[in-house]
């Protein structure tokens, strides 16, 4: 025999139904808040990555410019490829962080060929059922490094000429041919071997076709 449902049973179930629905709604809003926080963290990480890369790229460009200035003095090349002569480029990190809606930038050189940057998002994740999301702003850090792409054989030291015994003012041997190592006006420049085994043969009399910054150095993010 079928038992009739009493109106009291339905009334008792209704509060339970409301509790279950309320709990599900809370979970839904909580997941949404977590998603908002994740987006906020991703935005901060993007800003940190861009800031670190910008600082490293500025230093790369400085080093490439310095190499062009000293291209006729290959004795200085090795130091340039190791980062000598570049100035602090953290000002570029500040610029890129601001462009990506982040601030409180902490930037420091990581040796002569790298930068570590930490930023804080300018905005919180927004209001939600989790009060912390309305006040917390995400932090993120990134490290960018500069990697030389080229190698070369350093020039041999110029030998000290032996005394000739001839009177001063008289020529000693045959005149130096242009392009010989002893010709100060036409030095022999080492061949640069860069990424993918690309050789740059440099003509001191025609320096219009030189490798660019991206040929000389690679800039990329690195793990901490």
mmCIF file of C-alpha atoms in Angstrom:
data_model
loop_
_atom_site.group_PDB
_atom_site.id
_atom_site.type_symbol
_atom_site.label_atom_id
_atom_site.label_comp_id
_atom_site.label_asym_id
_atom_site.label_seq_id
_atom_site.Cartn_x
_atom_site.Cartn_y
_atom_site.Cartn_z
ATOM 1 C CA UNK A 1 0.000 0.000 0.000
ATOM 2 C CA UNK A 2 1.382 3.412 -0.964
ATOM 3 C CA UNK A 3 2.044 5.736 1.901
ATOM 4 C CA UNK A 4 0.872 9.250 1.333
ATOM 5 C CA UNK A 5 3.508 11.997 1.674
ATOM 6 C CA UNK A 6 2.659 14.319 4.447
ATOM 7 C CA UNK A 7 2.974 18.064 4.025
ATOM 8 C CA UNK A 8 5.273 18.088 7.036
ATOM 9 C CA UNK A 9 7.830 15.887 5.254
ATOM 10 C CA UNK A 10 8.054 18.350 2.377
ATOM 11 C CA UNK A 11 8.496 21.195 4.782
ATOM 12 C CA UNK A 12 11.351 19.436 6.542
ATOM 13 C CA UNK A 13 13.160 18.760 3.240
ATOM 14 C CA UNK A 14 12.978 22.347 2.030
ATOM 15 C CA UNK A 15 15.592 23.765 4.450
ATOM 16 C CA UNK A 16 17.937 20.916 3.522
ATOM 17 C CA UNK A 17 17.430 21.762 -0.149
ATOM 18 C CA UNK A 18 18.228 25.412 0.504
ATOM 19 C CA UNK A 19 21.357 24.449 2.418
ATOM 20 C CA UNK A 20 22.583 22.218 -0.398
ATOM 21 C CA UNK A 21 21.869 24.850 -3.055
ATOM 22 C CA UNK A 22 23.533 27.535 -0.954
ATOM 23 C CA UNK A 23 26.599 25.364 -0.504
ATOM 24 C CA UNK A 24 26.843 24.699 -4.214
ATOM 25 C CA UNK A 25 26.523 28.400 -4.978
ATOM 26 C CA UNK A 26 29.242 29.210 -2.466
ATOM 27 C CA UNK A 27 31.538 26.643 -4.040
ATOM 28 C CA UNK A 28 30.828 28.072 -7.474
ATOM 29 C CA UNK A 29 31.674 31.595 -6.335
ATOM 30 C CA UNK A 30 34.744 30.313 -4.506
ATOM 31 C CA UNK A 31 36.015 28.612 -7.669
ATOM 32 C CA UNK A 32 35.366 31.837 -9.545
ATOM 33 C CA UNK A 33 37.387 33.750 -6.947
ATOM 34 C CA UNK A 34 40.232 31.268 -7.285
ATOM 35 C CA UNK A 35 40.107 31.787 -11.041
ATOM 36 C CA UNK A 36 40.261 35.559 -10.557
ATOM 37 C CA UNK A 37 43.307 35.154 -8.326
ATOM 38 C CA UNK A 38 44.995 32.927 -10.917
ATOM 39 C CA UNK A 39 44.401 35.535 -13.617
ATOM 40 C CA UNK A 40 45.885 38.178 -11.321
ATOM 41 C CA UNK A 41 48.976 36.039 -10.721
ATOM 42 C CA UNK A 42 49.363 35.373 -14.431
ATOM 43 C CA UNK A 43 49.188 39.095 -15.135
ATOM 44 C CA UNK A 44 51.875 39.797 -12.560
ATOM 45 C CA UNK A 45 54.064 37.048 -14.009
ATOM 46 C CA UNK A 46 53.669 38.477 -17.500
ATOM 47 C CA UNK A 47 54.758 41.872 -16.186
ATOM 48 C CA UNK A 48 57.788 40.387 -14.420
ATOM 49 C CA UNK A 49 58.824 38.424 -17.517
ATOM 50 C CA UNK A 50 58.512 41.475 -19.757
ATOM 51 C CA UNK A 51 60.421 43.673 -17.305
ATOM 52 C CA UNK A 52 63.341 41.263 -16.943
ATOM 53 C CA UNK A 53 63.577 40.706 -20.701
ATOM 54 C CA UNK A 54 63.477 44.450 -21.394
ATOM 55 C CA UNK A 55 66.373 45.137 -19.020
ATOM 56 C CA UNK A 56 68.424 42.315 -20.529
ATOM 57 C CA UNK A 57 67.675 43.416 -24.092
ATOM 58 C CA UNK A 58 68.776 46.970 -23.300
ATOM 59 C CA UNK A 59 72.086 45.649 -21.988
ATOM 60 C CA UNK A 60 72.427 43.420 -25.056
ATOM 61 C CA UNK A 61 71.991 46.457 -27.304
ATOM 62 C CA UNK A 62 74.603 48.390 -25.326
ATOM 63 C CA UNK A 63 77.097 45.560 -25.687
ATOM 64 C CA UNK A 64 76.413 45.252 -29.410
ATOM 65 C CA UNK A 65 76.959 48.996 -29.850
ATOM 66 C CA UNK A 66 80.207 48.772 -27.885
ATOM 67 C CA UNK A 67 81.390 45.912 -30.082
ATOM 68 C CA UNK A 68 80.741 47.993 -33.199
ATOM 69 C CA UNK A 69 82.770 50.857 -31.716
ATOM 70 C CA UNK A 70 85.674 48.508 -30.959
ATOM 71 C CA UNK A 71 85.352 46.269 -34.002
ATOM 72 C CA UNK A 72 88.827 47.284 -35.202
ATOM 73 C CA UNK A 73 90.338 46.351 -31.835
ATOM 74 C CA UNK A 74 89.704 42.595 -31.465
ATOM 75 C CA UNK A 75 91.690 42.537 -28.222
ATOM 76 C CA UNK A 76 88.594 44.091 -26.596
ATOM 77 C CA UNK A 77 86.032 41.689 -28.030
ATOM 78 C CA UNK A 78 86.246 39.003 -25.363
ATOM 79 C CA UNK A 79 85.560 41.466 -22.551
ATOM 80 C CA UNK A 80 82.576 42.868 -24.428
ATOM 81 C CA UNK A 81 81.111 39.398 -24.950
ATOM 82 C CA UNK A 82 81.439 38.879 -21.187
ATOM 83 C CA UNK A 83 79.446 42.029 -20.430
ATOM 84 C CA UNK A 84 82.131 44.672 -19.940
ATOM 85 C CA UNK A 85 81.126 48.254 -20.617
ATOM 86 C CA UNK A 86 77.348 47.978 -20.185
ATOM 87 C CA UNK A 87 75.488 50.124 -17.670
ATOM 88 C CA UNK A 88 72.591 49.168 -15.393
ATOM 89 C CA UNK A 89 69.413 48.826 -17.473
ATOM 90 C CA UNK A 90 66.864 48.404 -14.675
ATOM 91 C CA UNK A 91 65.104 51.565 -15.855
ATOM 92 C CA UNK A 92 63.722 49.498 -18.720
ATOM 93 C CA UNK A 93 62.268 47.029 -16.221
ATOM 94 C CA UNK A 94 60.365 49.893 -14.574
ATOM 95 C CA UNK A 95 58.956 50.951 -17.940
ATOM 96 C CA UNK A 96 57.761 47.508 -18.987
ATOM 97 C CA UNK A 97 56.270 46.726 -15.588
ATOM 98 C CA UNK A 98 54.211 49.926 -15.760
ATOM 99 C CA UNK A 99 53.062 49.078 -19.286
ATOM 100 C CA UNK A 100 51.787 45.742 -17.927
ATOM 101 C CA UNK A 101 49.930 47.291 -14.971
ATOM 102 C CA UNK A 102 52.463 46.378 -12.295
ATOM 103 C CA UNK A 103 54.624 48.348 -9.899
ATOM 104 C CA UNK A 104 56.838 48.116 -6.809
ATOM 105 C CA UNK A 105 59.593 46.907 -9.114
ATOM 106 C CA UNK A 106 62.679 45.398 -7.545
ATOM 107 C CA UNK A 107 65.372 44.952 -10.184
ATOM 108 C CA UNK A 108 68.983 43.922 -9.740
ATOM 109 C CA UNK A 109 71.732 42.841 -12.135
ATOM 110 C CA UNK A 110 72.433 39.131 -11.926
ATOM 111 C CA UNK A 111 76.091 39.283 -12.847
ATOM 112 C CA UNK A 112 77.133 41.232 -15.953
ATOM 113 C CA UNK A 113 74.814 39.231 -18.227
ATOM 114 C CA UNK A 114 71.492 38.943 -16.427
ATOM 115 C CA UNK A 115 68.720 40.590 -14.407
ATOM 116 C CA UNK A 116 66.336 39.446 -11.690
ATOM 117 C CA UNK A 117 63.068 41.373 -11.367
ATOM 118 C CA UNK A 118 60.182 41.199 -8.885
ATOM 119 C CA UNK A 119 56.934 43.124 -9.406
ATOM 120 C CA UNK A 120 53.545 43.539 -7.725
ATOM 121 C CA UNK A 121 50.266 43.793 -9.617
ATOM 122 C CA UNK A 122 48.640 47.213 -9.378
ATOM 123 C CA UNK A 123 45.179 45.699 -8.952
ATOM 124 C CA UNK A 124 43.770 42.991 -6.726
ATOM 125 C CA UNK A 125 41.789 40.032 -7.989
ATOM 126 C CA UNK A 126 38.553 41.898 -7.165
ATOM 127 C CA UNK A 127 35.643 41.377 -4.794
ATOM 128 C CA UNK A 128 34.411 37.852 -4.219
ATOM 129 C CA UNK A 129 33.075 35.528 -1.535
ATOM 130 C CA UNK A 130 36.690 35.218 -0.372
ATOM 131 C CA UNK A 131 37.520 38.568 1.266
ATOM 132 C CA UNK A 132 41.254 38.125 0.734
ATOM 133 C CA UNK A 133 40.909 38.531 -3.041
ATOM 134 C CA UNK A 134 39.804 42.159 -2.707
ATOM 135 C CA UNK A 135 42.956 43.239 -0.870
ATOM 136 C CA UNK A 136 45.688 40.879 -2.043
ATOM 137 C CA UNK A 137 47.803 41.838 -5.047
ATOM 138 C CA UNK A 138 49.935 39.205 -6.700
ATOM 139 C CA UNK A 139 53.739 39.244 -6.702
ATOM 140 C CA UNK A 140 55.886 37.609 -9.363
ATOM 141 C CA UNK A 141 59.579 37.254 -10.149
ATOM 142 C CA UNK A 142 61.526 36.595 -13.330
ATOM 143 C CA UNK A 143 65.147 36.229 -14.358
ATOM 144 C CA UNK A 144 66.499 37.007 -17.826
ATOM 145 C CA UNK A 145 69.991 36.231 -19.074
ATOM 146 C CA UNK A 146 72.136 37.318 -22.015
ATOM 147 C CA UNK A 147 74.005 34.568 -23.824
ATOM 148 C CA UNK A 148 76.830 35.328 -26.313
ATOM 149 C CA UNK A 149 76.213 33.571 -29.616
ATOM 150 C CA UNK A 150 79.592 34.038 -31.286
ATOM 151 C CA UNK A 151 83.114 32.762 -30.841
ATOM 152 C CA UNK A 152 86.382 33.767 -32.438
ATOM 153 C CA UNK A 153 90.077 33.024 -32.324
ATOM 154 C CA UNK A 154 91.812 35.814 -30.401
ATOM 155 C CA UNK A 155 94.503 37.614 -32.377
ATOM 156 C CA UNK A 156 98.089 36.601 -31.735
ATOM 157 C CA UNK A 157 100.215 39.115 -29.831
ATOM 158 C CA UNK A 158 102.180 41.429 -32.092
ATOM 159 C CA UNK A 159 105.831 40.297 -31.949
ATOM 160 C CA UNK A 160 108.442 42.782 -30.840
ATOM 161 C CA UNK A 161 110.619 43.638 -33.861
ATOM 162 C CA UNK A 162 114.258 42.627 -33.637
ATOM 163 C CA UNK A 163 116.834 45.406 -33.926
ATOM 164 C CA UNK A 164 117.913 45.591 -37.547
ATOM 165 C CA UNK A 165 121.260 47.234 -36.981
ATOM 166 C CA UNK A 166 120.548 49.607 -39.862
ATOM 167 C CA UNK A 167 120.919 53.371 -39.446
ATOM 168 C CA UNK A 168 117.887 55.210 -38.085
ATOM 169 C CA UNK A 169 115.638 56.566 -40.804
ATOM 170 C CA UNK A 170 116.481 53.864 -43.304
ATOM 171 C CA UNK A 171 113.779 51.397 -44.432
ATOM 172 C CA UNK A 172 113.971 47.923 -42.890
ATOM 173 C CA UNK A 173 112.848 45.328 -45.373
ATOM 174 C CA UNK A 174 109.890 45.413 -47.723
ATOM 175 C CA UNK A 175 106.894 47.686 -47.034
ATOM 176 C CA UNK A 176 103.959 46.069 -45.306
ATOM 177 C CA UNK A 177 101.150 45.018 -47.593
ATOM 178 C CA UNK A 178 97.618 46.166 -46.742
ATOM 179 C CA UNK A 179 95.829 43.538 -44.703
ATOM 180 C CA UNK A 180 98.970 42.112 -43.092
ATOM 181 C CA UNK A 181 98.844 41.834 -39.305
ATOM 182 C CA UNK A 182 101.566 44.438 -39.006
ATOM 183 C CA UNK A 183 99.607 47.102 -40.908
ATOM 184 C CA UNK A 184 98.025 49.264 -38.202
ATOM 185 C CA UNK A 185 95.673 50.941 -40.670
ATOM 186 C CA UNK A 186 94.416 47.609 -42.054
ATOM 187 C CA UNK A 187 94.292 45.138 -39.140
ATOM 188 C CA UNK A 188 93.344 41.564 -39.782
ATOM 189 C CA UNK A 189 90.062 40.902 -37.962
ATOM 190 C CA UNK A 190 89.123 37.473 -36.593
ATOM 191 C CA UNK A 191 86.240 35.620 -38.189
ATOM 192 C CA UNK A 192 83.159 35.520 -35.976
ATOM 193 C CA UNK A 193 81.452 32.134 -35.882
ATOM 194 C CA UNK A 194 77.922 32.600 -34.590
ATOM 195 C CA UNK A 195 74.794 30.515 -34.088
ATOM 196 C CA UNK A 196 74.042 27.863 -36.721
ATOM 197 C CA UNK A 197 77.732 27.974 -37.757
ATOM 198 C CA UNK A 198 77.302 31.295 -39.545
ATOM 199 C CA UNK A 199 80.692 32.879 -40.227
ATOM 200 C CA UNK A 200 81.083 36.637 -40.366
ATOM 201 C CA UNK A 201 84.226 37.559 -42.297
ATOM 202 C CA UNK A 202 84.919 41.171 -41.415
ATOM 203 C CA UNK A 203 86.607 43.495 -43.877
ATOM 204 C CA UNK A 204 88.195 46.440 -42.028
ATOM 205 C CA UNK A 205 87.860 48.542 -45.192
ATOM 206 C CA UNK A 206 84.143 47.815 -45.539
ATOM 207 C CA UNK A 207 82.296 47.575 -42.232
ATOM 208 C CA UNK A 208 78.808 48.177 -43.583
ATOM 209 C CA UNK A 209 77.664 44.565 -43.172
ATOM 210 C CA UNK A 210 78.057 43.769 -39.488
ATOM 211 C CA UNK A 211 76.110 41.347 -37.291
ATOM 212 C CA UNK A 212 73.278 42.910 -35.315
ATOM 213 C CA UNK A 213 72.535 42.624 -31.585
ATOM 214 C CA UNK A 214 70.346 39.557 -32.131
ATOM 215 C CA UNK A 215 73.206 37.896 -34.071
ATOM 216 C CA UNK A 216 75.724 38.530 -31.305
ATOM 217 C CA UNK A 217 73.628 37.779 -28.209
ATOM 218 C CA UNK A 218 70.553 35.792 -27.241
ATOM 219 C CA UNK A 219 68.222 37.018 -24.489
ATOM 220 C CA UNK A 220 65.885 34.584 -22.757
ATOM 221 C CA UNK A 221 64.153 33.858 -19.481
ATOM 222 C CA UNK A 222 65.921 31.473 -17.136
ATOM 223 C CA UNK A 223 64.770 29.304 -14.267
ATOM 224 C CA UNK A 224 65.701 30.481 -10.802
#
